[in-house]
Short mmCIF file of C-alpha atoms in Angstrom, two decimals:
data_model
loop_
_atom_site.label_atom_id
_atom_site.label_comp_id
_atom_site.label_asym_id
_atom_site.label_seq_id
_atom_site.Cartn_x
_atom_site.Cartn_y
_atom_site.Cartn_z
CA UNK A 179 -42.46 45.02 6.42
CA UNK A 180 -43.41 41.38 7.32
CA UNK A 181 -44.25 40.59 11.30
CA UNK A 182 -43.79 37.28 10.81
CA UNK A 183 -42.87 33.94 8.06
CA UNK A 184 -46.21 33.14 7.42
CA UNK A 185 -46.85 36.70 6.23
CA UNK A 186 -44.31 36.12 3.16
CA UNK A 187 -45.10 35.11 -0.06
CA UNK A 188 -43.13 36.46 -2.17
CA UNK A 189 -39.67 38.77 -2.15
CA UNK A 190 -39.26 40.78 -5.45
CA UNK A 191 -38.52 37.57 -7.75
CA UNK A 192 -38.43 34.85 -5.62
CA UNK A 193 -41.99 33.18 -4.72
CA UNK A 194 -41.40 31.05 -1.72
CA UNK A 195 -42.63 27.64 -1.41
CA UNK A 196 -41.25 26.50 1.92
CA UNK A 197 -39.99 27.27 5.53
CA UNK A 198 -36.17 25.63 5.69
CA UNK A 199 -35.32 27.46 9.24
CA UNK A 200 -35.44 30.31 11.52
CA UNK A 201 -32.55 31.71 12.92
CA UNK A 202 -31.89 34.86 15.62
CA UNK A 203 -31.25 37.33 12.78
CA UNK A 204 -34.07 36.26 10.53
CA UNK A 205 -35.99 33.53 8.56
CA UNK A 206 -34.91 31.09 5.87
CA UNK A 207 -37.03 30.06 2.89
CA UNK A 208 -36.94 27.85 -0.15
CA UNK A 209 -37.93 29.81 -3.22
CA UNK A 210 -37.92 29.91 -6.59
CA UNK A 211 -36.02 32.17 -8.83
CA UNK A 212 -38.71 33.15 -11.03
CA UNK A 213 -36.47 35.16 -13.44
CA UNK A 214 -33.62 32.32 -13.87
CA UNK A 215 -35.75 29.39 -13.07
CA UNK A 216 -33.68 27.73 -10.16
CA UNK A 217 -34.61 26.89 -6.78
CA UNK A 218 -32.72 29.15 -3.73
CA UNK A 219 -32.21 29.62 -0.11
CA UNK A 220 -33.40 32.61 0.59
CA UNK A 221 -32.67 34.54 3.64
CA UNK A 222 -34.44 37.45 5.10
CA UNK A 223 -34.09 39.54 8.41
CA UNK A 224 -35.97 39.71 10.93
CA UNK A 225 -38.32 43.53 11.17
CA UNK A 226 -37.09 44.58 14.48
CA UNK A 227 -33.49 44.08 13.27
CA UNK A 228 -34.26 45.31 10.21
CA UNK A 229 -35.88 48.47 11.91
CA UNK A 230 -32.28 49.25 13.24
CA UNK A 231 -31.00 51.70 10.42
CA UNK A 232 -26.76 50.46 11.50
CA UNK A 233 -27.79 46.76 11.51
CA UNK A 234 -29.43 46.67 7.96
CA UNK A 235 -26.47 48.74 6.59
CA UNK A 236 -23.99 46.61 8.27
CA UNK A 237 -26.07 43.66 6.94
CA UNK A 238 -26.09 44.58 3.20
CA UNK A 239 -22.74 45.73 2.71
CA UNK A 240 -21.28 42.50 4.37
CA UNK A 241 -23.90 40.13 2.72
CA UNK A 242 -22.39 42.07 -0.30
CA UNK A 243 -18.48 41.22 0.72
CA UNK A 244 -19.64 37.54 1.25
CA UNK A 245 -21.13 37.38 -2.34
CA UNK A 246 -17.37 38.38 -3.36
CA UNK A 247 -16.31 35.17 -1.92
CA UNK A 248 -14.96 32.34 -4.45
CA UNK A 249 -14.57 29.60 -2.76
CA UNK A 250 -16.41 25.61 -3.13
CA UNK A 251 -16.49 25.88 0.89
CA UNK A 252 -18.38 29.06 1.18
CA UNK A 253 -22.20 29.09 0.20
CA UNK A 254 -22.67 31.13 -3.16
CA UNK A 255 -24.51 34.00 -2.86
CA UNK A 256 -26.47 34.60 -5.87
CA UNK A 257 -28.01 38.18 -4.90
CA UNK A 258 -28.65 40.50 -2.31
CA UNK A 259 -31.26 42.99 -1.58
CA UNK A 260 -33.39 45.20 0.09
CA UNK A 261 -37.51 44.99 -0.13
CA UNK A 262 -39.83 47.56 1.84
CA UNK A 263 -37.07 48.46 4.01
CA UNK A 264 -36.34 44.50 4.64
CA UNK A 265 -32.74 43.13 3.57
CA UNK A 266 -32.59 39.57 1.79
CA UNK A 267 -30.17 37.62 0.30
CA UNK A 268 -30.39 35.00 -2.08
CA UNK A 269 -27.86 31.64 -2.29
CA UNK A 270 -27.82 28.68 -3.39
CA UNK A 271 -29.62 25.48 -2.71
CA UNK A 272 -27.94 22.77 -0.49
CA UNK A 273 -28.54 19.36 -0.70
CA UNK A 274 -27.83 17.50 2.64
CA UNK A 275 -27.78 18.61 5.99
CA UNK A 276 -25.80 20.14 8.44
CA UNK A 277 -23.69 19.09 10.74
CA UNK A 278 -25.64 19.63 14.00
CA UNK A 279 -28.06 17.44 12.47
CA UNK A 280 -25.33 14.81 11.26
CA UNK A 281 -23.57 14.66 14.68
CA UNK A 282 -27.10 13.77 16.42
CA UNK A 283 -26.86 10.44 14.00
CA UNK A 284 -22.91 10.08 14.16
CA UNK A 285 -21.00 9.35 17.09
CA UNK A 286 -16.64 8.68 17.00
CA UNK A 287 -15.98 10.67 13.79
CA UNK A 288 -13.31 8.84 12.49
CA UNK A 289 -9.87 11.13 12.58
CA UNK A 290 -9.64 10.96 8.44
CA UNK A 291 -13.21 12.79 8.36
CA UNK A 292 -11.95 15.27 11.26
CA UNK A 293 -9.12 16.24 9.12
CA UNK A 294 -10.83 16.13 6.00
CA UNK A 295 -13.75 18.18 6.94
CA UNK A 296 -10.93 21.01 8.99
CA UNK A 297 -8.89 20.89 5.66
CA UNK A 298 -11.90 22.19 3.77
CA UNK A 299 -13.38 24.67 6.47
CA UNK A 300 -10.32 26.15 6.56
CA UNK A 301 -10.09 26.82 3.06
CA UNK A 302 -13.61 28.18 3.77
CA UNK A 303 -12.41 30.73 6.02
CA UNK A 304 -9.17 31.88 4.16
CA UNK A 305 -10.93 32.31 1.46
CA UNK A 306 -13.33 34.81 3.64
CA UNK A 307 -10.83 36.64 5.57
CA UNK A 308 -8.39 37.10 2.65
CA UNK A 309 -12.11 39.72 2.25
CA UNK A 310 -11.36 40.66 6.02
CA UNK A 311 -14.66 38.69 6.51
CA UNK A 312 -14.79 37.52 10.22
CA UNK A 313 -17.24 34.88 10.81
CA UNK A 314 -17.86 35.11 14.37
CA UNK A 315 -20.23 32.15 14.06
CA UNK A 316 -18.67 29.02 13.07
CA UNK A 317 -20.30 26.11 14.64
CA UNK A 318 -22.29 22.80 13.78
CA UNK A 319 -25.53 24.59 12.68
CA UNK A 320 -23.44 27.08 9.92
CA UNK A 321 -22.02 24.15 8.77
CA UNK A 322 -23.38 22.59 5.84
CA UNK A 323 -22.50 18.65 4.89
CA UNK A 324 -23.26 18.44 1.04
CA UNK A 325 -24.71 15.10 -0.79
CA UNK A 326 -23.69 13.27 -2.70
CA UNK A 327 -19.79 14.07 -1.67
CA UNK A 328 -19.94 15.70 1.83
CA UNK A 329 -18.21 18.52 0.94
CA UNK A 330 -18.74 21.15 3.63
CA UNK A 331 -20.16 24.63 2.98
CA UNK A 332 -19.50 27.70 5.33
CA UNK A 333 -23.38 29.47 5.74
CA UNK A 334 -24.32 32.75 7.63
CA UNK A 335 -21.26 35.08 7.00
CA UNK A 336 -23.80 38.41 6.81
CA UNK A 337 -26.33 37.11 9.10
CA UNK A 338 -23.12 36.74 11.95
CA UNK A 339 -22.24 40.43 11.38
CA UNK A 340 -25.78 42.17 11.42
CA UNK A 341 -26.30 43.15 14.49
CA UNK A 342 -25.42 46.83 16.22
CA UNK A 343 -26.43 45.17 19.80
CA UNK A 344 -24.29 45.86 23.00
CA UNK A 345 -25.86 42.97 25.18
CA UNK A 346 -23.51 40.33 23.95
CA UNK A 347 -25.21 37.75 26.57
CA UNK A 348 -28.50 38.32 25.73
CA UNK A 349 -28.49 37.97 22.26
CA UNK A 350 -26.10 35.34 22.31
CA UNK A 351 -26.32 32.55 19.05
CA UNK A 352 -27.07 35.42 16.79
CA UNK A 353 -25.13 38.56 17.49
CA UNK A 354 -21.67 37.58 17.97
CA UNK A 355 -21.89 33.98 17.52
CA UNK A 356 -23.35 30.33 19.99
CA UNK A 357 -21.63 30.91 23.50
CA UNK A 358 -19.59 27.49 23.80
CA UNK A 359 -18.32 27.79 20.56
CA UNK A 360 -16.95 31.66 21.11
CA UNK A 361 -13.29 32.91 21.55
CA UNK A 362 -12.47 34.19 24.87
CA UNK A 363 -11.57 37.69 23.27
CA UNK A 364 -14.93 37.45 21.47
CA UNK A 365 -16.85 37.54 25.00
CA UNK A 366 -14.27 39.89 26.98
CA UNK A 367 -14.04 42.47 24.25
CA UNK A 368 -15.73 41.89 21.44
CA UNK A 369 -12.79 42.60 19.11
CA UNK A 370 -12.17 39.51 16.79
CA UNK A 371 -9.65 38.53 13.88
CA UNK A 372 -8.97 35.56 11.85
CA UNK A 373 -7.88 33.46 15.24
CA UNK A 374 -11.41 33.91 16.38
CA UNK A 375 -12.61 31.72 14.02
CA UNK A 376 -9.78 29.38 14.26
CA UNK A 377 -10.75 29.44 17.78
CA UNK A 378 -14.62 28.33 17.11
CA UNK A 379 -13.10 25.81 14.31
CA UNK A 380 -11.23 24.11 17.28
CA UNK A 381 -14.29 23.56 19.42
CA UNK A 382 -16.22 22.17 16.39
CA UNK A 383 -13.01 19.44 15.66
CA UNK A 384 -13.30 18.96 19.66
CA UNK A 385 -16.75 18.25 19.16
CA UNK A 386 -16.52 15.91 16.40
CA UNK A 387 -14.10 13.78 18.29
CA UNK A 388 -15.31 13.60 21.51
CA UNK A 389 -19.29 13.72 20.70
CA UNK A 390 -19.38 16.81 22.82
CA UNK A 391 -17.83 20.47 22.71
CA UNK A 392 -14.89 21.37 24.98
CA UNK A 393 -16.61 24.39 26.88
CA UNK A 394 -20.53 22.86 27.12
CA UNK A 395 -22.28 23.17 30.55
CA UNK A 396 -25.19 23.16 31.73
CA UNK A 397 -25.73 27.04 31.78
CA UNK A 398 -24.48 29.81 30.49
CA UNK A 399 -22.61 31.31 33.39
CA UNK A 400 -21.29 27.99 33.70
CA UNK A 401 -19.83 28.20 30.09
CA UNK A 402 -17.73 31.47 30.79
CA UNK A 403 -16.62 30.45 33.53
CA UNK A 404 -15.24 27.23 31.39
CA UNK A 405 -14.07 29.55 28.12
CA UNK A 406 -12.14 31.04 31.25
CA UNK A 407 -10.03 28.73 32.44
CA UNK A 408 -10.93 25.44 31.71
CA UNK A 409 -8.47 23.45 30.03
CA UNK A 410 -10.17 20.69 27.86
CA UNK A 411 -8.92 17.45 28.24
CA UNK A 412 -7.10 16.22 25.49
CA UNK A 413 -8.07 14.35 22.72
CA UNK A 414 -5.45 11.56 22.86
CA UNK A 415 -6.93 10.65 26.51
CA UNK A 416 -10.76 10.20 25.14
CA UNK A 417 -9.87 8.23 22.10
CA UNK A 418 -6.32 6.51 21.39
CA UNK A 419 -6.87 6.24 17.50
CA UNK A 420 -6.60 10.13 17.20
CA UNK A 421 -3.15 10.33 16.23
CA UNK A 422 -1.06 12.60 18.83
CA UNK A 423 -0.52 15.93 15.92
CA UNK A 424 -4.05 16.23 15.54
CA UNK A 425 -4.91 16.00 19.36
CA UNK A 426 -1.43 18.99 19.66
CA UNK A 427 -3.56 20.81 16.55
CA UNK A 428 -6.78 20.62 18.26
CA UNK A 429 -5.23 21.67 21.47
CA UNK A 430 -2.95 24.54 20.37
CA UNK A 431 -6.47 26.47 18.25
CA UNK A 432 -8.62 25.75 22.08
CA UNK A 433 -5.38 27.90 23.94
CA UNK A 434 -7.17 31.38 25.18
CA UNK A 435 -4.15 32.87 24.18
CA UNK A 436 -4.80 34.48 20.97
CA UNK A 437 -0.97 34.44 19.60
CA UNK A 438 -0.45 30.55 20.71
CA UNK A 439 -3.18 29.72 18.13
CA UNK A 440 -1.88 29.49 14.51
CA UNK A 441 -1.31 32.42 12.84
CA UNK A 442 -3.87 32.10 9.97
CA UNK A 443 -6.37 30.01 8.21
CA UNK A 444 -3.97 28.92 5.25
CA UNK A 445 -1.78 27.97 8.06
CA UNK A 446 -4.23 25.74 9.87
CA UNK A 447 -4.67 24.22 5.99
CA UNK A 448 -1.22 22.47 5.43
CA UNK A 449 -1.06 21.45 9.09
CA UNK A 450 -4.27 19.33 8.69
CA UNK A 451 -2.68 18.64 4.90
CA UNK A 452 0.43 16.85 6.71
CA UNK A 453 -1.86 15.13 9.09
CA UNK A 454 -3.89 13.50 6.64
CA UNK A 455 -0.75 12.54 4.81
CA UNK A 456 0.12 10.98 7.73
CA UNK A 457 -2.90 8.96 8.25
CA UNK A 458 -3.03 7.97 4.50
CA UNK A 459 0.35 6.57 5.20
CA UNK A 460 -0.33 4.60 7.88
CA UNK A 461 -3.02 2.74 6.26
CA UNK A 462 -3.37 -0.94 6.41
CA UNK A 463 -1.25 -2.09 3.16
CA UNK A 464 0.60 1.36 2.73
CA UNK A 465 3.69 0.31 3.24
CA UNK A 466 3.50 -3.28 1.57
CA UNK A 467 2.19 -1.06 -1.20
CA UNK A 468 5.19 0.66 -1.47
CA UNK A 469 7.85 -2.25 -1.22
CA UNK A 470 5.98 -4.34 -2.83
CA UNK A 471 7.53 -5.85 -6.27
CA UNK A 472 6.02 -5.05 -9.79
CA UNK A 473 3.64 -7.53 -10.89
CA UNK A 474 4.49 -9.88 -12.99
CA UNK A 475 2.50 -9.45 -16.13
CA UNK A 476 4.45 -5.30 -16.08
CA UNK A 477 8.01 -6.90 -15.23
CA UNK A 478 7.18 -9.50 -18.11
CA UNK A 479 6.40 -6.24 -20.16
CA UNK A 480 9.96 -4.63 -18.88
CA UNK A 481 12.09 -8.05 -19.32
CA UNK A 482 11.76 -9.92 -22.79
CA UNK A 483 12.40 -12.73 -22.72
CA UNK A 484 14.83 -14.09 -25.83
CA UNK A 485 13.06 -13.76 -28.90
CA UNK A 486 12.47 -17.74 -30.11
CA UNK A 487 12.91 -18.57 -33.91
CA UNK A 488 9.97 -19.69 -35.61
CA UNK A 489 12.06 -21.92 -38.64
CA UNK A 490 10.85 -25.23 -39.02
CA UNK A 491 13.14 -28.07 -37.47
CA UNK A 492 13.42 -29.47 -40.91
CA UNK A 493 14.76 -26.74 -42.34
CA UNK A 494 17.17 -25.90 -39.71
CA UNK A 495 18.94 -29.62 -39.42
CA UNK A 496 18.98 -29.30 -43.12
CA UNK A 497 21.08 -26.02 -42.83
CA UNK A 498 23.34 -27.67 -39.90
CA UNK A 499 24.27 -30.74 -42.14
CA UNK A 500 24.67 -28.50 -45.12
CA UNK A 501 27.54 -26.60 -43.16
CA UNK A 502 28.91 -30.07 -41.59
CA UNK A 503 29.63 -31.12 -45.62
CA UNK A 504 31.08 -27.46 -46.52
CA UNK A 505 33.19 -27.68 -43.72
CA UNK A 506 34.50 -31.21 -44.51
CA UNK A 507 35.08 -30.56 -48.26
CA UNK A 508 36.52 -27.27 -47.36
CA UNK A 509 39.34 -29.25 -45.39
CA UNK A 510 39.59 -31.83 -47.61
CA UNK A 511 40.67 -29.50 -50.28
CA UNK A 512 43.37 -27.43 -48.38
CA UNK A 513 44.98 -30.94 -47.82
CA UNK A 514 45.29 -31.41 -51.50
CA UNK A 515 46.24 -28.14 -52.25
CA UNK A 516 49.72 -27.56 -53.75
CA UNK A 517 52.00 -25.11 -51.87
CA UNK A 518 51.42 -21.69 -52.18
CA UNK A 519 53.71 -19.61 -54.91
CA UNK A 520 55.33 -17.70 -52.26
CA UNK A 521 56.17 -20.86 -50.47
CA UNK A 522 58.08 -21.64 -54.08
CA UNK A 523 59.57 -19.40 -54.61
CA UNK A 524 61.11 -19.53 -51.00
CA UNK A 525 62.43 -22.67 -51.81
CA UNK A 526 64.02 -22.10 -55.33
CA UNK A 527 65.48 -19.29 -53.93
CA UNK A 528 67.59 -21.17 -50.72
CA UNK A 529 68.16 -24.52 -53.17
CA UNK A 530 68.79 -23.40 -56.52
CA UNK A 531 70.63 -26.46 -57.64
CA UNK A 532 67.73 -28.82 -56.67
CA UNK A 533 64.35 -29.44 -58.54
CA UNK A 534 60.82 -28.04 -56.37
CA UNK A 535 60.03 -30.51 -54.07
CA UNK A 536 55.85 -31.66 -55.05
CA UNK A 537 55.16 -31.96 -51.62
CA UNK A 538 56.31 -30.04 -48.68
CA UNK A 539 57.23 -32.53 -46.04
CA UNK A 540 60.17 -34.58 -48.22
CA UNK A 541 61.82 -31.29 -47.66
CA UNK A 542 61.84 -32.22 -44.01
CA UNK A 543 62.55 -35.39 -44.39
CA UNK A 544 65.99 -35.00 -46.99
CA UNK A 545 66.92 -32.54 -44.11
CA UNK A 546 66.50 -35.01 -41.57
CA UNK A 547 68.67 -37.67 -44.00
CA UNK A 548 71.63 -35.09 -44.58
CA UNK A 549 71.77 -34.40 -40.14
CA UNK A 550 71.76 -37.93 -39.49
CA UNK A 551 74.61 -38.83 -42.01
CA UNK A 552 76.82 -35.90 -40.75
CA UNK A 553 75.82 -37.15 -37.64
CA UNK A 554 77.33 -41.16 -38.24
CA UNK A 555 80.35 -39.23 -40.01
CA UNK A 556 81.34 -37.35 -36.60
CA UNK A 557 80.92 -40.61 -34.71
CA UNK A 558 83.34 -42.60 -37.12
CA UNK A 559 85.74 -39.99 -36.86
CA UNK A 560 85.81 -39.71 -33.26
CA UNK A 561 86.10 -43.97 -33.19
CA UNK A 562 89.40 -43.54 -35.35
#
């Protein structure tokens, strides 16, 4: 078995080329995949851990649970192994860095990248303990912050479960996770579940806000005693652009009470989901977005206008004069008409003993003669 990194060179395929980082379980090197030609992370633990017959069982078979994970939050494990009595496992390649190395850079995490980055951990971790995967470990350092996109990758599910090791204090950072960033029940007990990690989430959100994490101190005794009873201060009272639900959120995964966090990972997921709804709707414009009218050009598109003709201005007086002159010889001609037959035959009917009048208004007018004479008749007759 190796003693030490510089004493490996090469791990059944995988030649490695390159020291990426040592850990308290074990060592982490770049190598090639010789057999599929692609560059990996590969991760192998450390001989006195791997001496201890429970911890390299425990190792595999959980290294073998994480490779069941499907999720583009978790690191993809591509294989694991064993080689002269030494476990390994291979994953992929991350570009980027992680977030303990981001935050040393970045200072004021804006609340959008808070929620962001919690939305997609905790996908991470439901994805994990839907494979009753506990984590134990979550912190800056297991957190990965991909180029180009910063997408966030969960790292070090199987090296957070190896170890068999009673001394929890002593071997704290690598046998049941980094002290500050560890549940209360984690540190009394030792028994864990899915709040445990929800627990460790909150501290890392804490941390991103506030540039520091809730429980830090200056030693470790010190820490306890804050995981304890130490009530961090809330968010809303360190920076006023935190909206109040996710300085409540933040607040409500730090409570020591392990049933007043929420009650799972997917849960923890549409909670940040509705904050950063929230925050997308309060950006500057949102709601002048929303009332604002449809441009023009689209309501042009909706609304036509009156379609115009395109006849010449010629041809269309021409057409207006032509039905001025129909009109007047149309009228022209109904005046000079002769009465129509059944007008005729009307009159022959009622005056049978006088000859068709040839136009219709003497008819009136001989009517109009005959009143007025019996009307002179009456008046002589009344004189005498």
């Amino acid at each position: 078995a190796p003693k030490n990194k510089e004493d490996i060179g090469e791990i059944g395929h995988y030649q490695i080329s390159d020291t990426l980082g040592e850990g308290g379980m074990g060592f982490v090197f770049k190598a090639l995949d010789s057999q599929l030609n692609r560059i990996v992370a590969l991760k192998v633990m450390k001989p006195e851990l791997s001496s201890q017959a429970n911890a390299k069982s425990r190792f595999l078979h959980e290294a073998r649970a994480m490779a069941a994970i499907h999720s583009d939050n978790v690191a993809v494990i591509h294989q694991v192994g064993e080689q002269n009595d030494t476990p390994y496992l291979a994953m992929e390649f991350l570009k980027g860095q992680s977030m303990a190395q981001w935050l040393k850079t970045h200072k004021d995490t804006p609340a959008e990248t808070i929620v962001k980055w919690g939305m997609q951990i905790s996908k991470g971790l439901a994805a994990a303990h839907k494979k009753n995967l506990i984590h134990r470990d979550i912190k800056p350092a297991n957190l990965w912050i991909e180029e180009p996109d910063e997408r966030i990758k969960i790292l070090d599910f199987g090296l957070a479960f190896a170890s068999d090791s009673d001394d929890k204090l002593t071997q704290t950072g690598y046998i049941l996770g980094t002290l500050e960033y560890m549940s209360p029940e984690q540190i009394e007990s030792g028994k864990v579940s899915a709040q445990s990690d929800l627990f460790s989430l909150g501290c890392v959100l804490y941390q991103l806000a506030s540039n520091h994490s809730p429980f830090s101190a200056a030693s470790q005794l010190s820490i306890l005693n804050n995981l304890a009873s130490l009530t961090p201060l809330p968010l809303r009272q360190i920076r006023k652009d935190i909206p109040v639900s996710l300085s409540m959120l933040i607040a409500q995964l730090l409570n020591k009470a392990v049933d007043k966090r929420p009650a799972s990972a997917d849960e923890l997921y549409l909670r940040l989901k509705k904050i950063s709804n929230e925050l997308s709707s309060q950006q500057p414009g949102a709601s002048a977005k929303v009332q604002q009218s449809p441009p023009l050009k689209n309501l042009n598109n909706k609304i036509k206008a009156p379609t115009q003709s395109t006849m010449p201005v010629g041809k269309k007086l021409f057409l207006i004069i032509a039905a001025m002159l129909a009109l007047i010889f149309f009228f022209a001609q109904y005046n000079k008409k002769s009465q129509p037959d059944h007008l005729e035959q009307t009159n022959q009917t009622i005056n049978t003993d006088r000859p068709p009048l040839e136009d219709p208004w003497e008819v009136n007018d001989t009517q109009d003669d005959i009143i007025e004479e019996e009307f002179i008749l009456e008046d002589s007759t009344e004189e005498d």
